[in-house]
């Protein structure tokens, strides 16, 4: 199982939010590219980027910082990117820039046709991100709850041809309260595509528990605040993820 460091970009800086609230941003670095290099040097096998301004604006806002990250990472490890991606031209531009996987979240729920078109146009490069609270899907930076059952929607998107699913329990994200292992494992069992866990990871115990479901399809865990605040040691997390 991979431990995937998150680099959330707001106003060109690497930040973390609490429960998706833009006003609760903590700046951890003013140089996201250097932060990306730091995680690569420590042994990261994949990076998770989010254009936070883009997510709220509905269009890319931090392309310069993202390009700088790609320039320092090169093709050494895959980079997955989400935030404000609403059209095929934007996807094509980011893939041309060197991003490996494009994450479609809110737009997938609101406009499933767009997700379907993206999977057709860029097979193997589209990841869907579903955020849920108590089994129901949330959109728009978690500000809006829908009536969609998260497992049902994930199965529908799986049929479209998405490469993987990032599953976030939004009651826990950025709160260091521990990942929702039970819900994540249930999701992985229901799907044929790989599941990446996100939201609330804060200890080696979380990682060891998640890694025990790797055979059922949990291929990675995105870690953010815990890494930046030092409550989770990245090298120890890598070892735990590999069962060591």
Tab-separated table of C-alpha atoms in Angstrom:
chain	number	residue	atom	x	y	z
A	1	UNK	CA	0.000	0.000	0.000
A	2	UNK	CA	1.231	3.483	-0.845
A	3	UNK	CA	1.391	6.422	1.528
A	4	UNK	CA	0.571	9.438	-0.638
A	5	UNK	CA	1.604	12.852	0.723
A	6	UNK	CA	-0.924	15.597	0.024
A	7	UNK	CA	0.158	19.004	-1.218
A	8	UNK	CA	-2.834	21.322	-1.006
A	9	UNK	CA	-2.127	24.607	-2.783
A	10	UNK	CA	-3.792	27.891	-1.822
A	11	UNK	CA	-2.501	31.225	-3.148
A	12	UNK	CA	0.685	29.464	-4.281
A	13	UNK	CA	1.442	28.068	-0.805
A	14	UNK	CA	1.294	24.537	0.590
A	15	UNK	CA	-1.487	24.565	3.207
A	16	UNK	CA	-3.875	22.296	5.093
A	17	UNK	CA	-7.513	23.016	5.836
A	18	UNK	CA	-9.734	21.715	8.610
A	19	UNK	CA	-12.854	20.085	7.164
A	20	UNK	CA	-12.485	21.963	3.880
A	21	UNK	CA	-12.873	25.448	5.413
A	22	UNK	CA	-10.775	27.920	3.391
A	23	UNK	CA	-10.510	30.343	6.334
A	24	UNK	CA	-8.942	27.587	8.469
A	25	UNK	CA	-5.853	27.236	6.251
A	26	UNK	CA	-2.498	26.616	7.928
A	27	UNK	CA	0.494	27.444	5.699
A	28	UNK	CA	3.175	24.748	5.942
A	29	UNK	CA	5.424	25.900	3.091
A	30	UNK	CA	5.656	28.825	0.691
A	31	UNK	CA	7.437	26.556	-1.816
A	32	UNK	CA	5.211	23.617	-2.865
A	33	UNK	CA	7.836	22.388	-5.368
A	34	UNK	CA	10.440	22.079	-2.605
A	35	UNK	CA	7.868	20.247	-0.494
A	36	UNK	CA	7.215	17.840	-3.379
A	37	UNK	CA	10.950	17.179	-3.694
A	38	UNK	CA	11.125	16.597	0.062
A	39	UNK	CA	8.506	13.820	-0.115
A	40	UNK	CA	10.163	12.289	-3.167
A	41	UNK	CA	13.518	12.219	-1.385
A	42	UNK	CA	11.903	10.469	1.604
A	43	UNK	CA	10.602	7.701	-0.645
A	44	UNK	CA	7.120	8.796	-1.774
A	45	UNK	CA	5.770	6.659	-4.624
A	46	UNK	CA	2.984	9.070	-5.594
A	47	UNK	CA	1.916	12.644	-4.817
A	48	UNK	CA	-1.577	14.053	-4.321
A	49	UNK	CA	-2.041	17.694	-5.373
A	50	UNK	CA	-5.109	19.844	-4.836
A	51	UNK	CA	-5.652	23.297	-6.309
A	52	UNK	CA	-7.784	24.619	-3.442
A	53	UNK	CA	-8.491	27.995	-5.037
A	54	UNK	CA	-9.412	26.119	-8.197
A	55	UNK	CA	-11.773	23.825	-6.320
A	56	UNK	CA	-13.706	26.807	-5.005
A	57	UNK	CA	-13.520	28.841	-8.241
A	58	UNK	CA	-14.395	25.934	-10.534
A	59	UNK	CA	-11.354	26.589	-12.726
A	60	UNK	CA	-7.557	26.232	-12.330
A	61	UNK	CA	-5.933	28.911	-10.164
A	62	UNK	CA	-2.496	27.557	-9.207
A	63	UNK	CA	-1.141	26.259	-12.513
A	64	UNK	CA	2.248	27.935	-12.050
A	65	UNK	CA	2.874	26.174	-8.717
A	66	UNK	CA	1.661	22.883	-10.199
A	67	UNK	CA	4.013	23.194	-13.182
A	68	UNK	CA	6.912	23.886	-10.813
A	69	UNK	CA	6.099	20.701	-8.888
A	70	UNK	CA	6.020	18.687	-12.128
A	71	UNK	CA	9.358	20.203	-13.157
A	72	UNK	CA	11.105	19.027	-9.966
A	73	UNK	CA	9.417	15.589	-9.890
A	74	UNK	CA	9.728	14.872	-13.605
A	75	UNK	CA	8.605	11.349	-14.404
A	76	UNK	CA	10.065	9.814	-11.243
A	77	UNK	CA	6.682	9.133	-9.597
A	78	UNK	CA	3.033	9.622	-10.613
A	79	UNK	CA	1.268	12.830	-9.627
A	80	UNK	CA	-2.495	12.981	-9.176
A	81	UNK	CA	-4.233	16.367	-9.258
A	82	UNK	CA	-7.685	17.654	-8.390
A	83	UNK	CA	-9.413	20.977	-7.880
A	84	UNK	CA	-11.494	22.987	-10.327
A	85	UNK	CA	-11.210	20.618	-13.275
A	86	UNK	CA	-14.447	21.023	-15.202
A	87	UNK	CA	-13.644	20.500	-18.899
A	88	UNK	CA	-11.685	18.228	-21.231
A	89	UNK	CA	-9.333	21.023	-22.378
A	90	UNK	CA	-8.108	21.508	-18.806
A	91	UNK	CA	-7.530	17.764	-18.412
A	92	UNK	CA	-5.574	17.630	-21.668
A	93	UNK	CA	-3.444	20.615	-20.658
A	94	UNK	CA	-2.565	19.114	-17.277
A	95	UNK	CA	-1.737	15.705	-18.794
A	96	UNK	CA	0.465	17.457	-21.367
A	97	UNK	CA	2.184	19.305	-18.503
A	98	UNK	CA	3.135	15.943	-16.965
A	99	UNK	CA	0.361	15.192	-14.470
A	100	UNK	CA	-0.378	11.431	-14.453
A	101	UNK	CA	-3.882	11.258	-13.013
A	102	UNK	CA	-6.692	13.801	-13.002
A	103	UNK	CA	-9.114	13.694	-10.075
A	104	UNK	CA	-12.707	14.661	-10.791
A	105	UNK	CA	-14.891	15.203	-7.744
A	106	UNK	CA	-17.809	17.622	-7.582
A	107	UNK	CA	-18.025	17.773	-11.391
A	108	UNK	CA	-18.472	13.977	-11.531
A	109	UNK	CA	-21.502	14.138	-9.255
A	110	UNK	CA	-23.085	17.194	-10.851
A	111	UNK	CA	-22.252	16.314	-14.445
A	112	UNK	CA	-21.748	12.552	-14.862
A	113	UNK	CA	-21.635	13.039	-18.640
A	114	UNK	CA	-18.415	15.014	-18.241
A	115	UNK	CA	-16.837	12.196	-16.238
A	116	UNK	CA	-17.961	9.680	-18.864
A	117	UNK	CA	-16.442	11.817	-21.647
A	118	UNK	CA	-13.205	12.240	-19.689
A	119	UNK	CA	-12.855	8.473	-19.158
A	120	UNK	CA	-13.445	7.917	-22.894
A	121	UNK	CA	-11.015	10.630	-23.992
A	122	UNK	CA	-8.240	9.884	-21.473
A	123	UNK	CA	-8.498	6.198	-20.501
A	124	UNK	CA	-6.285	5.209	-17.590
A	125	UNK	CA	-5.835	8.796	-16.410
A	126	UNK	CA	-9.091	9.624	-14.612
A	127	UNK	CA	-9.633	9.103	-10.886
A	128	UNK	CA	-12.939	9.961	-9.260
A	129	UNK	CA	-13.014	11.531	-5.821
A	130	UNK	CA	-16.083	10.909	-3.696
A	131	UNK	CA	-16.573	12.630	-0.365
A	132	UNK	CA	-19.212	11.264	1.972
A	133	UNK	CA	-20.710	11.826	5.372
A	134	UNK	CA	-22.690	8.931	6.863
A	135	UNK	CA	-22.791	7.188	3.489
A	136	UNK	CA	-24.161	10.134	1.497
A	137	UNK	CA	-22.172	12.084	-1.088
A	138	UNK	CA	-21.160	15.716	-0.496
A	139	UNK	CA	-20.118	18.247	-3.157
A	140	UNK	CA	-18.828	21.814	-3.533
A	141	UNK	CA	-15.976	21.650	-1.063
A	142	UNK	CA	-18.273	19.634	1.226
A	143	UNK	CA	-20.674	22.536	1.617
A	144	UNK	CA	-23.594	20.662	0.015
A	145	UNK	CA	-24.979	17.253	0.903
A	146	UNK	CA	-26.711	15.167	-1.775
A	147	UNK	CA	-29.060	12.229	-1.477
A	148	UNK	CA	-26.722	9.952	-3.446
A	149	UNK	CA	-25.600	6.742	-1.774
A	150	UNK	CA	-21.812	6.774	-2.080
A	151	UNK	CA	-21.415	3.060	-2.902
A	152	UNK	CA	-24.104	3.168	-5.604
A	153	UNK	CA	-22.505	6.198	-7.225
A	154	UNK	CA	-19.029	4.647	-7.044
A	155	UNK	CA	-20.297	1.542	-8.870
A	156	UNK	CA	-21.827	3.710	-11.584
A	157	UNK	CA	-18.537	5.564	-12.095
A	158	UNK	CA	-16.611	2.288	-12.087
A	159	UNK	CA	-18.677	1.269	-15.111
A	160	UNK	CA	-17.608	4.500	-16.854
A	161	UNK	CA	-13.988	3.315	-16.706
A	162	UNK	CA	-12.420	5.406	-13.937
A	163	UNK	CA	-8.960	4.215	-12.947
A	164	UNK	CA	-9.467	4.412	-9.175
A	165	UNK	CA	-11.588	5.974	-6.444
A	166	UNK	CA	-10.419	8.356	-3.740
A	167	UNK	CA	-12.794	7.956	-0.829
A	168	UNK	CA	-12.940	10.623	1.866
A	169	UNK	CA	-14.970	10.507	5.041
A	170	UNK	CA	-15.472	14.247	5.427
A	171	UNK	CA	-16.442	14.045	9.050
A	172	UNK	CA	-12.790	13.285	9.760
A	173	UNK	CA	-10.663	15.095	7.165
A	174	UNK	CA	-8.020	17.418	8.577
A	175	UNK	CA	-9.149	16.632	12.116
A	176	UNK	CA	-6.553	13.946	12.959
A	177	UNK	CA	-9.318	11.745	14.344
A	178	UNK	CA	-8.399	8.577	12.487
A	179	UNK	CA	-9.552	7.314	9.105
A	180	UNK	CA	-12.923	5.569	8.719
A	181	UNK	CA	-11.443	2.099	8.165
A	182	UNK	CA	-14.773	0.286	8.157
A	183	UNK	CA	-16.354	2.478	5.453
A	184	UNK	CA	-13.195	2.399	3.320
A	185	UNK	CA	-12.899	-1.389	3.485
A	186	UNK	CA	-16.610	-1.759	2.653
A	187	UNK	CA	-16.134	0.450	-0.405
A	188	UNK	CA	-13.109	-1.572	-1.578
A	189	UNK	CA	-15.032	-4.829	-1.241
A	190	UNK	CA	-17.902	-3.449	-3.344
A	191	UNK	CA	-15.704	-2.266	-6.238
A	192	UNK	CA	-13.391	-3.852	-8.794
A	193	UNK	CA	-11.280	-0.697	-9.144
A	194	UNK	CA	-8.656	0.287	-6.545
A	195	UNK	CA	-9.638	2.513	-3.618
A	196	UNK	CA	-7.409	5.206	-2.108
A	197	UNK	CA	-8.277	6.177	1.459
A	198	UNK	CA	-8.359	9.815	2.470
A	199	UNK	CA	-9.392	11.875	5.454
A	200	UNK	CA	-8.253	11.798	9.061
A	201	UNK	CA	-5.171	9.570	8.863
A	202	UNK	CA	-3.039	10.361	11.884
A	203	UNK	CA	-1.248	7.286	13.196
A	204	UNK	CA	0.645	4.128	12.313
A	205	UNK	CA	-2.332	2.216	13.697
A	206	UNK	CA	-4.547	3.711	10.954
A	207	UNK	CA	-2.027	2.697	8.314
A	208	UNK	CA	-1.557	-0.834	9.599
A	209	UNK	CA	-5.329	-1.335	9.717
A	210	UNK	CA	-5.776	0.028	6.194
A	211	UNK	CA	-2.876	-2.048	4.858
A	212	UNK	CA	-4.639	-5.177	6.072
A	213	UNK	CA	-7.266	-4.478	3.399
A	214	UNK	CA	-4.766	-4.098	0.550
A	215	UNK	CA	-5.745	-7.517	-0.822
A	216	UNK	CA	-9.327	-6.263	-1.048
A	217	UNK	CA	-8.323	-3.251	-3.116
A	218	UNK	CA	-7.137	-0.475	-0.790
A	219	UNK	CA	-3.988	0.542	-2.693
A	220	UNK	CA	-3.086	3.777	-0.953
A	221	UNK	CA	-3.724	6.306	1.768
A	222	UNK	CA	-3.468	10.070	1.366
A	223	UNK	CA	-1.858	11.767	4.363
A	224	UNK	CA	-1.713	15.480	4.947
A	225	UNK	CA	-1.919	17.316	8.254
A	226	UNK	CA	-0.475	14.413	10.268
A	227	UNK	CA	2.691	14.460	8.127
A	228	UNK	CA	3.049	18.237	8.276
A	229	UNK	CA	2.425	18.489	12.005
A	230	UNK	CA	4.724	15.560	12.744
A	231	UNK	CA	2.165	13.284	14.403
A	232	UNK	CA	2.941	10.750	11.655
A	233	UNK	CA	6.504	9.959	10.616
A	234	UNK	CA	6.589	9.411	6.862
A	235	UNK	CA	9.347	6.771	6.791
A	236	UNK	CA	7.690	4.816	9.615
A	237	UNK	CA	4.372	5.113	7.747
A	238	UNK	CA	5.975	3.684	4.583
A	239	UNK	CA	7.277	0.713	6.551
A	240	UNK	CA	3.898	0.119	8.181
A	241	UNK	CA	2.199	0.280	4.775
A	242	UNK	CA	4.528	-2.420	3.490
A	243	UNK	CA	3.751	-4.601	6.488
A	244	UNK	CA	7.131	-4.096	8.160
